[in-house]
XYZ file of C-alpha atoms in Angstrom:
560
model
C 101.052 73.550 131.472
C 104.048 76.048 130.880
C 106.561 76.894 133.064
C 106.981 80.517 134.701
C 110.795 79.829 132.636
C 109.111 78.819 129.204
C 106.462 81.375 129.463
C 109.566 84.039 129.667
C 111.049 81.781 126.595
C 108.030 82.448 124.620
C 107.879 85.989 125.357
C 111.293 86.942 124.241
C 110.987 84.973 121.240
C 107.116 86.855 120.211
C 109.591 90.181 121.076
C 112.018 89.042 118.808
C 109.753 87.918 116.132
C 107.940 91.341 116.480
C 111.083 93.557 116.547
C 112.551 91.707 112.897
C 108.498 92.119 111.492
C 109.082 95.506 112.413
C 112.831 95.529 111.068
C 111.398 94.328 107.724
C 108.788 96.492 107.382
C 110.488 99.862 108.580
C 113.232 100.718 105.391
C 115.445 103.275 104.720
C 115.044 104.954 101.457
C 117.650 106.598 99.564
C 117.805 109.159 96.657
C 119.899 111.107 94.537
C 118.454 114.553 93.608
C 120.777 116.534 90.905
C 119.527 119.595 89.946
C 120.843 120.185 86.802
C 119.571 122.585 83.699
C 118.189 120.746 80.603
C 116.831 121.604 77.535
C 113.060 120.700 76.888
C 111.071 121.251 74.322
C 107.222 122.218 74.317
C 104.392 124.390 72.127
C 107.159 124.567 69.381
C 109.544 125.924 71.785
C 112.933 124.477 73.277
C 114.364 126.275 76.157
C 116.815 125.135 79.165
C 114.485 124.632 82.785
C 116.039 123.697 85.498
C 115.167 119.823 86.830
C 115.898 117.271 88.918
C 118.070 114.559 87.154
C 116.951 115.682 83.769
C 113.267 115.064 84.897
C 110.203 117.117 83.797
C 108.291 117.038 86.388
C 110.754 115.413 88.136
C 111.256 111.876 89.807
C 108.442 110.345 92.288
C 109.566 109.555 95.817
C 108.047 106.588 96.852
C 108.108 105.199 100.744
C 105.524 103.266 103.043
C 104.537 104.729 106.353
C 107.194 104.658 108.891
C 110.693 104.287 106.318
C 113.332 106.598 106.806
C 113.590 109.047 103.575
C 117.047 110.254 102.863
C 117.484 112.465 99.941
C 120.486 113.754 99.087
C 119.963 117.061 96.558
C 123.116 118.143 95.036
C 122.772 121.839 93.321
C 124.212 121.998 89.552
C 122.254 125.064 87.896
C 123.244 128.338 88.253
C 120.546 129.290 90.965
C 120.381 128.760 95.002
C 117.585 125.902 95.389
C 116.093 124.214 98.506
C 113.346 121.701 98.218
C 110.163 121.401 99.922
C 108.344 118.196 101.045
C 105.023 119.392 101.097
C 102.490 117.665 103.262
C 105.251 115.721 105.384
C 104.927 116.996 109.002
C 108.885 116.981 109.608
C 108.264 116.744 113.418
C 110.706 118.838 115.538
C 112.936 118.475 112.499
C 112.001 121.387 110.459
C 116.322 121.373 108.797
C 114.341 118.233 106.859
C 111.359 121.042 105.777
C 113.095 123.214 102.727
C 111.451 126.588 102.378
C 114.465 128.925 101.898
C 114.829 131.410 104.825
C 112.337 129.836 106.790
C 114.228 126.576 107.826
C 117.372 126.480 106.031
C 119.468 129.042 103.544
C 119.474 127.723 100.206
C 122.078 124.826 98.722
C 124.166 126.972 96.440
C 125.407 126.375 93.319
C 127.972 123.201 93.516
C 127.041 122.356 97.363
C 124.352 119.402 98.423
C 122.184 118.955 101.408
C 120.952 116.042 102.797
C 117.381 115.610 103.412
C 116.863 113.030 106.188
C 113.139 112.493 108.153
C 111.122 109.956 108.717
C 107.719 109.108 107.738
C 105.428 108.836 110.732
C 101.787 108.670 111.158
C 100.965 109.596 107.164
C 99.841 107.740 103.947
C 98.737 108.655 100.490
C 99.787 111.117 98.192
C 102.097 114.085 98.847
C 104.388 115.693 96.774
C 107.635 118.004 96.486
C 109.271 120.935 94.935
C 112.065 123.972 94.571
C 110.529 126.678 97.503
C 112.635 129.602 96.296
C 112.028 132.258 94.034
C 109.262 130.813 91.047
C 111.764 127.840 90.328
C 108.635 125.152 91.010
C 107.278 125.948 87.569
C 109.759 122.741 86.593
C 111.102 121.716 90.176
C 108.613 119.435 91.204
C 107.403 115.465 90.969
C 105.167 113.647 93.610
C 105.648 111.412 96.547
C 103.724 108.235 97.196
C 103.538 106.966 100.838
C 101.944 103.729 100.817
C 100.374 102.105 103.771
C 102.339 99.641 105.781
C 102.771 95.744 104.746
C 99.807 94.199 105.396
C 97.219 97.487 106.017
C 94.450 97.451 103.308
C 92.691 100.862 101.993
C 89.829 101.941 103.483
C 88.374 101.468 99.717
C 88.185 98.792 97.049
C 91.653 98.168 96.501
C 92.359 99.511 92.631
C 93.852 96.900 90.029
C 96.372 99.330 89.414
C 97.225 103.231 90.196
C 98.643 106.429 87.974
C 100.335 109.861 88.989
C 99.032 112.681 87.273
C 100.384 116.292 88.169
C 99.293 119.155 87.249
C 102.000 122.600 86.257
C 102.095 125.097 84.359
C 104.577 125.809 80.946
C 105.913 129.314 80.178
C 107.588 129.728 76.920
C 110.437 131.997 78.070
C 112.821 132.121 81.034
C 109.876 132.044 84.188
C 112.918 133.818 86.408
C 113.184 136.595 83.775
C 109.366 136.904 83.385
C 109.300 137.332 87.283
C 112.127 139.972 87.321
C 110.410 141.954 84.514
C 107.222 142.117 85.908
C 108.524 142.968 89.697
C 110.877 145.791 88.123
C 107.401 147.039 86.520
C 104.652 146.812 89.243
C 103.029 144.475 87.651
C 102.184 140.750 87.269
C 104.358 139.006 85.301
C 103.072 136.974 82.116
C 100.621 134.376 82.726
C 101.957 131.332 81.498
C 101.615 129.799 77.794
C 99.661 125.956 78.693
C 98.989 124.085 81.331
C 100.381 120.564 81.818
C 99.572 117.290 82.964
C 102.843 115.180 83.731
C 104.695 117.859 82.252
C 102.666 117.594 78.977
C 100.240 119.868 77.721
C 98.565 117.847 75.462
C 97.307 117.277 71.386
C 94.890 120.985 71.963
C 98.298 122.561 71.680
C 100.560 123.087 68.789
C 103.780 120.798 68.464
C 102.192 118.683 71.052
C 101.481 115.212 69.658
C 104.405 113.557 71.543
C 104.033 115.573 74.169
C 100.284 114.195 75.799
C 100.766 111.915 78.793
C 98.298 108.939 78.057
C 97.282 106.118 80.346
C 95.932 102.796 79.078
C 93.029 101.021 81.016
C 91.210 97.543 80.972
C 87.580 96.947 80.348
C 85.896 96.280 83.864
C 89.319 97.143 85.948
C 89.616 99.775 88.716
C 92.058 102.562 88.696
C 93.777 104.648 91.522
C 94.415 108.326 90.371
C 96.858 110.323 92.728
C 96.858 113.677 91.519
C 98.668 116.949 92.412
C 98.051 120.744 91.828
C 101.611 121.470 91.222
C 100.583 124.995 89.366
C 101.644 128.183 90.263
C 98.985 130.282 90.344
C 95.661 127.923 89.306
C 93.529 126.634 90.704
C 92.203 123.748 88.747
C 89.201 121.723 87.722
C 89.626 118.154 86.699
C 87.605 115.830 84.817
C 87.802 112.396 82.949
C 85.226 112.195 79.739
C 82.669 108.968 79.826
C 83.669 108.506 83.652
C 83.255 109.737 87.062
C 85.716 109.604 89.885
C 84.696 108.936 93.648
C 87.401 110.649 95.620
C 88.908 108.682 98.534
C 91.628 110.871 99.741
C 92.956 114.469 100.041
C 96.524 115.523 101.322
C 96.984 112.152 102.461
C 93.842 112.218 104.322
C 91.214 109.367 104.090
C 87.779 110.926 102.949
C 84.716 109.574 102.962
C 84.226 108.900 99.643
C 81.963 110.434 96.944
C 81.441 110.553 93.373
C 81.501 113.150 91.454
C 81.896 114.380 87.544
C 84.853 116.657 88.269
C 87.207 117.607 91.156
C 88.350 120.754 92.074
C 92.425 121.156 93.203
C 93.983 124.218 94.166
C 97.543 124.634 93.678
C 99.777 122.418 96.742
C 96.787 119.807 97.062
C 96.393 116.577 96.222
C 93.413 114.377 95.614
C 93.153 110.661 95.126
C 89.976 109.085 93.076
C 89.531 105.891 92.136
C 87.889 105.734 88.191
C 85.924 102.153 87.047
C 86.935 101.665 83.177
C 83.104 100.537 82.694
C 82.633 102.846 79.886
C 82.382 101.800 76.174
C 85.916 100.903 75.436
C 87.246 103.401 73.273
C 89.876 106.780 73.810
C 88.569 109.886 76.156
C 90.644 112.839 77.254
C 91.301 113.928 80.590
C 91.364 117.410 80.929
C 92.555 120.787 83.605
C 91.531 123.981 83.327
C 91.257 126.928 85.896
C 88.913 128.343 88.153
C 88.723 132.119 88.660
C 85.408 133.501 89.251
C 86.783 136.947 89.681
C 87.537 138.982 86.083
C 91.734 138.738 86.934
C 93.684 137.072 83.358
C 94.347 133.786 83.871
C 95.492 131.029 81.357
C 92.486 129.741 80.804
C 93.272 127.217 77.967
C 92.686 123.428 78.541
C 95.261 121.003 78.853
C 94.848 117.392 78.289
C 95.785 113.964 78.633
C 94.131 110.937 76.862
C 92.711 107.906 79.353
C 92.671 104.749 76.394
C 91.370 101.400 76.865
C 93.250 98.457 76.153
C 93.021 97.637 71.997
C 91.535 100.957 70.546
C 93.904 102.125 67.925
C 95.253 105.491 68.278
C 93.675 106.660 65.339
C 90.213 106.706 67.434
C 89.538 110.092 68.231
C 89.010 111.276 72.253
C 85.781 112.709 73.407
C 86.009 115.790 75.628
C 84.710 115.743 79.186
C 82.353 118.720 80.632
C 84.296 120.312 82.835
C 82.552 123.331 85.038
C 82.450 126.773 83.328
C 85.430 128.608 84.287
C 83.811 130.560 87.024
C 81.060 128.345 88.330
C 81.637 129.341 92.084
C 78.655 126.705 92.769
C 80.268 123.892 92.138
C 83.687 124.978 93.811
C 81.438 126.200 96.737
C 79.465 122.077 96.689
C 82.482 120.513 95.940
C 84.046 121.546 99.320
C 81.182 121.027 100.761
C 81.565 117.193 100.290
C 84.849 116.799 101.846
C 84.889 114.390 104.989
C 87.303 112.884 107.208
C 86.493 109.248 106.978
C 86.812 109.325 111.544
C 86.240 106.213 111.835
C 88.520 103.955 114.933
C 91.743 103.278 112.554
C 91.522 107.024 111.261
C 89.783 109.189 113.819
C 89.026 112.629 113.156
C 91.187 114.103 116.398
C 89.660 117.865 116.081
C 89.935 119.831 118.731
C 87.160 120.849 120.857
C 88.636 123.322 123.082
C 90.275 126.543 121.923
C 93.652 127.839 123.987
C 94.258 130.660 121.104
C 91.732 132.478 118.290
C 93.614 134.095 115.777
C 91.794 136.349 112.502
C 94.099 136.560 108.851
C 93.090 139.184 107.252
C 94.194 138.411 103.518
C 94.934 141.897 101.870
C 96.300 142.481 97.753
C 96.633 146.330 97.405
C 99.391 148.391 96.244
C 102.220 150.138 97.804
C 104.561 153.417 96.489
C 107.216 152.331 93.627
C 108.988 155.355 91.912
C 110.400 153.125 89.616
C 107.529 151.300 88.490
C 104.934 152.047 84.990
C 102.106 153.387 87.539
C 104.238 155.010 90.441
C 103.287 152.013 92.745
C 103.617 148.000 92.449
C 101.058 145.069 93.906
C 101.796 144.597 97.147
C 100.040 141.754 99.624
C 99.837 141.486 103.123
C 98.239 139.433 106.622
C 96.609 141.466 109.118
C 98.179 144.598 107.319
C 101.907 143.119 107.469
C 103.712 142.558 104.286
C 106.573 139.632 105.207
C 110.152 140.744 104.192
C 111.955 137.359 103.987
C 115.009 137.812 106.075
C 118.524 136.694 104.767
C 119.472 134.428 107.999
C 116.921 130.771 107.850
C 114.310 131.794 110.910
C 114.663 128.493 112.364
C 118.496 128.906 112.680
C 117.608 131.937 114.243
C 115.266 130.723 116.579
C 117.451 127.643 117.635
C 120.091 129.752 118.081
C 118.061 132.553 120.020
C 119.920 134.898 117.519
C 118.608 138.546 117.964
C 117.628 141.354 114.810
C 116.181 138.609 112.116
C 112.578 138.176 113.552
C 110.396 139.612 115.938
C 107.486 137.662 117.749
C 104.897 139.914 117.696
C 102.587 139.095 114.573
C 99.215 140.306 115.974
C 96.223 138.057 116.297
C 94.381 140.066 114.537
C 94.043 143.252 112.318
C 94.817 146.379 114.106
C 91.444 147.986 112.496
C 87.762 145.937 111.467
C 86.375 147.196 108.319
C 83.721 145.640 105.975
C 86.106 143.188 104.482
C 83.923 142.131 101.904
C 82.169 145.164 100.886
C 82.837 147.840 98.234
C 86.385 148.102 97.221
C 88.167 150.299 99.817
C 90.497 152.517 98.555
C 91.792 153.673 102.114
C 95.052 153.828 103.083
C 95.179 150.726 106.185
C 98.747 151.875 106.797
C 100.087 148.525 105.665
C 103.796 147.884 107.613
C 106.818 145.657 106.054
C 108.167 143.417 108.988
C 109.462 139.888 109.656
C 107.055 139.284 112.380
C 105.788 136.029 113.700
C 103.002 134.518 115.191
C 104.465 132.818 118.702
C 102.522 129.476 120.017
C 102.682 127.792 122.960
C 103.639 123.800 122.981
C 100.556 121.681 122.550
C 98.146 124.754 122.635
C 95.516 124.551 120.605
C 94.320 127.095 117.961
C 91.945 128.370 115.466
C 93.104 130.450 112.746
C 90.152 131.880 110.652
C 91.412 133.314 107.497
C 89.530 135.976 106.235
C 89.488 137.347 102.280
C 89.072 141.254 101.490
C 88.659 143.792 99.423
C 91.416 145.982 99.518
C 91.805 146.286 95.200
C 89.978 143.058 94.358
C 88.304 139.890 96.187
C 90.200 136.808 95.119
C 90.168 132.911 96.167
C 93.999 131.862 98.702
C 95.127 128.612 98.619
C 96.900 128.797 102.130
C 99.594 126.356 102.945
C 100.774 125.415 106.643
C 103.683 123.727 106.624
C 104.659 121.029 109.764
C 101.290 120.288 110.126
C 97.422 119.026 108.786
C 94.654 120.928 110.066
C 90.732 120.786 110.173
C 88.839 122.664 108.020
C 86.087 123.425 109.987
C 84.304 126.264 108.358
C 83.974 128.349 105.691
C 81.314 130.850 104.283
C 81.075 133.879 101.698
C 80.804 137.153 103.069
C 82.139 138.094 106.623
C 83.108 135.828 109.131
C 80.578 136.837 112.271
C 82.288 135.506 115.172
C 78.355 135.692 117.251
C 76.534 133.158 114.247
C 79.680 131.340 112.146
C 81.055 128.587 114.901
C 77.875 127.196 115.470
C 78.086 126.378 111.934
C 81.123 124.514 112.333
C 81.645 120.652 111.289
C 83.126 119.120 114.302
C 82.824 115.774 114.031
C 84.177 115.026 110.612
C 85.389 118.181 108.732
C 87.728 117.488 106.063
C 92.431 117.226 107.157
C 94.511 119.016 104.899
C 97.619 121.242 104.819
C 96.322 123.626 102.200
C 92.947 124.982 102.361
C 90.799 126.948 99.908
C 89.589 130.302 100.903
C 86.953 131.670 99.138
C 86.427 134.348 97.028
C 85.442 136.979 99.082
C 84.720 134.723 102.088
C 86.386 133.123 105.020
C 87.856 129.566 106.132
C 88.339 128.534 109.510
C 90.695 125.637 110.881
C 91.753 124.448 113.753
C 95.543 122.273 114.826
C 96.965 121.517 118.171
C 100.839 123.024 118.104
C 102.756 119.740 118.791
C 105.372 119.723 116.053
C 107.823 122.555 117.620
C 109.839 124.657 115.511
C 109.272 127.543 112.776
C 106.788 126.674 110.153
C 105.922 128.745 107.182
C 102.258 129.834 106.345
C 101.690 130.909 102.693
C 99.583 131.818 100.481
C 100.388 128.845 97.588
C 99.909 131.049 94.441
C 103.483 131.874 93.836
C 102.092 135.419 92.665
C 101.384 136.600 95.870
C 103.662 134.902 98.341
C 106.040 137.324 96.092
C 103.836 140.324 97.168
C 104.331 139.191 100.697
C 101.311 137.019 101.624
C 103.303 134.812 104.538
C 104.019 134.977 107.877
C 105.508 131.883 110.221
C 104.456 130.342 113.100
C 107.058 130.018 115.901
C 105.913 127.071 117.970
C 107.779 126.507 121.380
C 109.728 123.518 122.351
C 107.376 121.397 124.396
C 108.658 119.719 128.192
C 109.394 116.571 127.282
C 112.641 115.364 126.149
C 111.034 114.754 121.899
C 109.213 117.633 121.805
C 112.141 120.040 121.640
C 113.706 120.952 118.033
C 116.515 118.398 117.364
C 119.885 119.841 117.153
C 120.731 121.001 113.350
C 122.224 118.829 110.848
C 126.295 119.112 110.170
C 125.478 119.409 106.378
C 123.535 122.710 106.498
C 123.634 125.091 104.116
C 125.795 128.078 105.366
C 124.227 131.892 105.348
């Protein structure tokens, strides 16, 4: 029998031993980030980019769930940058978040910024890159957040794991491409390859040193965390000789399924898991886009070459059959089989009850340039509201209850209905410029159903909300119909992400509790047409208690 005194004893000493477990486990991860311009070569072609420590893509971040990430980015090249940690919910510490004007002005040329957050409540794969002007064409590498000691996957664990991200390579200067096109009214040049790791593989000219290739062993599985890291692609993906049964999307456990190719839209990620049980021997992997709408896209294939262990390089790869460029079937089934995994350790939390209903209308039309080859220039808008990014960081402004940079008042929903969908409408909507956001009470919950048009042409939106994951759950072609759609909805398991797919021509519907207080940034993720204005923010109020309040601004922040 123990005494009352050794029973305390052996209390303090199991809350000892737990607190060092937890000491060990919890680290503090450190990184340099210089930005610096360097000259790379690719397609026969050798220009300066801008990177991060003379990386192309640049360096992966790797942490386990719960570290401390501290990254300090010091800025060398000749343009403002701020980075983005995509995916990473920041909470009530949106200083850590990067997108310039949103939550911080931009480190300028010969200043750093620390960013310092945490890693709470996520695992998988993530990544990171420059969210200012088009500078993520080279400004980008992934992050890898592994589960804590000791916590399996909720999948056969692999025998080993790759990063493959996907980009985009322009021959010239992407800044001056941007510039030229803007001062015309038109889009600027679509770029010259795609890339995987930076490489565009042997299809392209001057590329034989330049194809990322990844060496397997007979009988051995293999963990594949891949990132859309394009600008303005989305991207099928497939592997020749081998399927891939995806286990994961935007660090989000799925319930996993097999399939002969994935689809990735630019600011996703995906992880599959790939069994070398083929015939040993060399097959490419290989990206190419999507578009099932007739707008120019870069629609060559770029590869990489999976090889298994012993088969000389002079073997030549077999191409896999990836989906015709516009098979909107697939894209369409594809989504379709995207499930949270909700089970006890990774529940599916979606909320039932809606406090707020808000409708996107996603509009691309034009609007009057003088200047410009046609008299007018592509404009793009939500709800009829082009965003003007304001020159003072909205979350400085809301912290500091500043007046004149933002008003509060982004509607919840258009100010006219129309046949979204239907015949192309030439109309004038009366489109408005405006910083406006949309304002959210603490710990309300809301759905947000974003709906596509067809102002001057139907076209898929990869839409990005940053500071949080959301459900997915619903989407159609067509018009939403608020009467039939919601009893459509999944909600029991409908698929967690940060960036969801809309449809050509369709809707998506998803649903978040506001928890994370602060100013978060929702974007359309082709870099095209969050150019041509297709953002807004969400202002989400500081909650009662004494966490759930945005922390107090860092000392090192980048001045206005």
């Amino acid at each position: 029998m123990v005494s009352s005194g050794g029973s305390s004893f052996l209390l303090g000493m199991l809350f000892l031993v737990s607190l060092v477990s937890l000491q060990a486990e919890a680290a503090t991860k450190k990184y340099q980030f210089n930005v610096q311009v360097s000259n790379v070569s690719r397609l026969c072609h050798a220009k300066p980019i801008v990177t991060v420590n003379g990386m192309f893509p640049g360096p992966t971040i790797y942490a386990r769930e719960g570290d401390r990430v501290v990254i300090n980015v010091t800025n060398h090249a000749q343009y403002n940058m701020s980075i983005h940690w995509h995916g990473l919910k920041q909470y009530a510490n949106g200083w850590a978040d990067g997108p310039a004007y949103i939550t911080q002005c931009p480190i300028k040329t010969g200043n750093s910024y620390v960013y310092d957050f945490n890693v709470t409540g996520q695992r998988g794969t993530l990544w990171w890159h420059a969210h200012i002007l088009w500078l993520r064409a080279t400004v980008y590498g992934a992050i890898v957040i592994l589960p804590q000691q000791g916590t399996p996957y909720p999948f056969p664990k692999p025998d080993n794991e790759h990063v493959l991200v996907f980009g985009e390579w322009w021959h010239g200067d992407v800044e001056e491409i941007v510039k030229q096109g803007n001062s015309m009214g038109l889009p600027p040049n679509m770029s010259d390859a795609h890339t995987i790791n930076g490489k565009p593989g042997p299809l392209f000219p001057c590329s034989e040193k330049h194809t990322f290739a990844m060496e397997v062993e007979q009988g051995k599985k293999y963990l594949l965390r891949i990132a859309n890291a394009a600008l303005n692609d989305e991207l099928f993906f497939a592997i020749a000789g081998h399927n891939m049964t995806v286990v994961e999307i935007d660090a989000v456990y799925t319930k996993p399924f097999t399939t002969s190719a994935i689809l990735i839209a630019p600011g996703q990620t995906t992880n599959v898991l790939v069994y070398a049980n083929s015939a040993p021997g060399r097959y490419f992997m290989a990206v190419r886009p999507f578009q099932d709408v007739p707008i120019p896209v870069d629609n060559k294939t770029a590869t990489a070459i999976l090889q298994y262990k012993g088969i000389p390089n002079t073997v030549l790869p077999s191409l896999p059959q990836l989906p015709s460029p516009n098979d909107t079937a697939f894209a369409l089934s594809y989504n379709k089989m995207l499930r949270s995994l909700n089970t006890p350790n990774f529940p599916a939390n979606v909320p039932l009850k809606v406090d707020r209903n808000l409708f996107f209308t996603v509009g691309l039309g034009k609007s009057v340039c003088p200047t410009c080859i046609n008299g007018t220039r592509l404009s793009a808008s939500l709800n009829n509201i082009t965003f003007v990014m304001p020159q003072t960081a909205l979350l400085q402004a809301h912290y500091s209850n500043m007046k004149g940079v933002f008003t509060a008042d982004f509607p919840d929903k258009p100010p006219k209905a129309f046949n979204y969908t239907g015949a192309p409408l030439t109309a004038n909507l009366f489109t408005t410029h405006g910083t406006r956001l949309s304002q959210i009470p603490f710990n309300s919950t809301v759905e947000l159903v974003i709906q596509d048009t067809n102002l001057l042409s139907v076209e898929s939106h990869p839409f990005h909300l940053h500071g949080y994951n959301f459900f997915v759950v619903g989407t159609g072609v067509g018009n939403f119909d608020p009467a039939k759609d919601p009893a459509k909805y999944n909600l029991v398991d409908p698929p967690e992400r940060n960036t969801v797919g809309v449809p050509t021509g369709g809707w998506s519907a998803i649903r978040f509790r506001a928890d994370n207080p602060g100013v978060w940034f929702f974007h359309c993720h082709l870099e095209l047409h969050t150019g041509w204005g297709l953002k807004t923010a969400f202002v989400v109020e500081d909650g009662p208690g004494k966490d759930q309040a945005v922390r107090p601004p860092p000392k090192d922040l980048p001045p206005c």
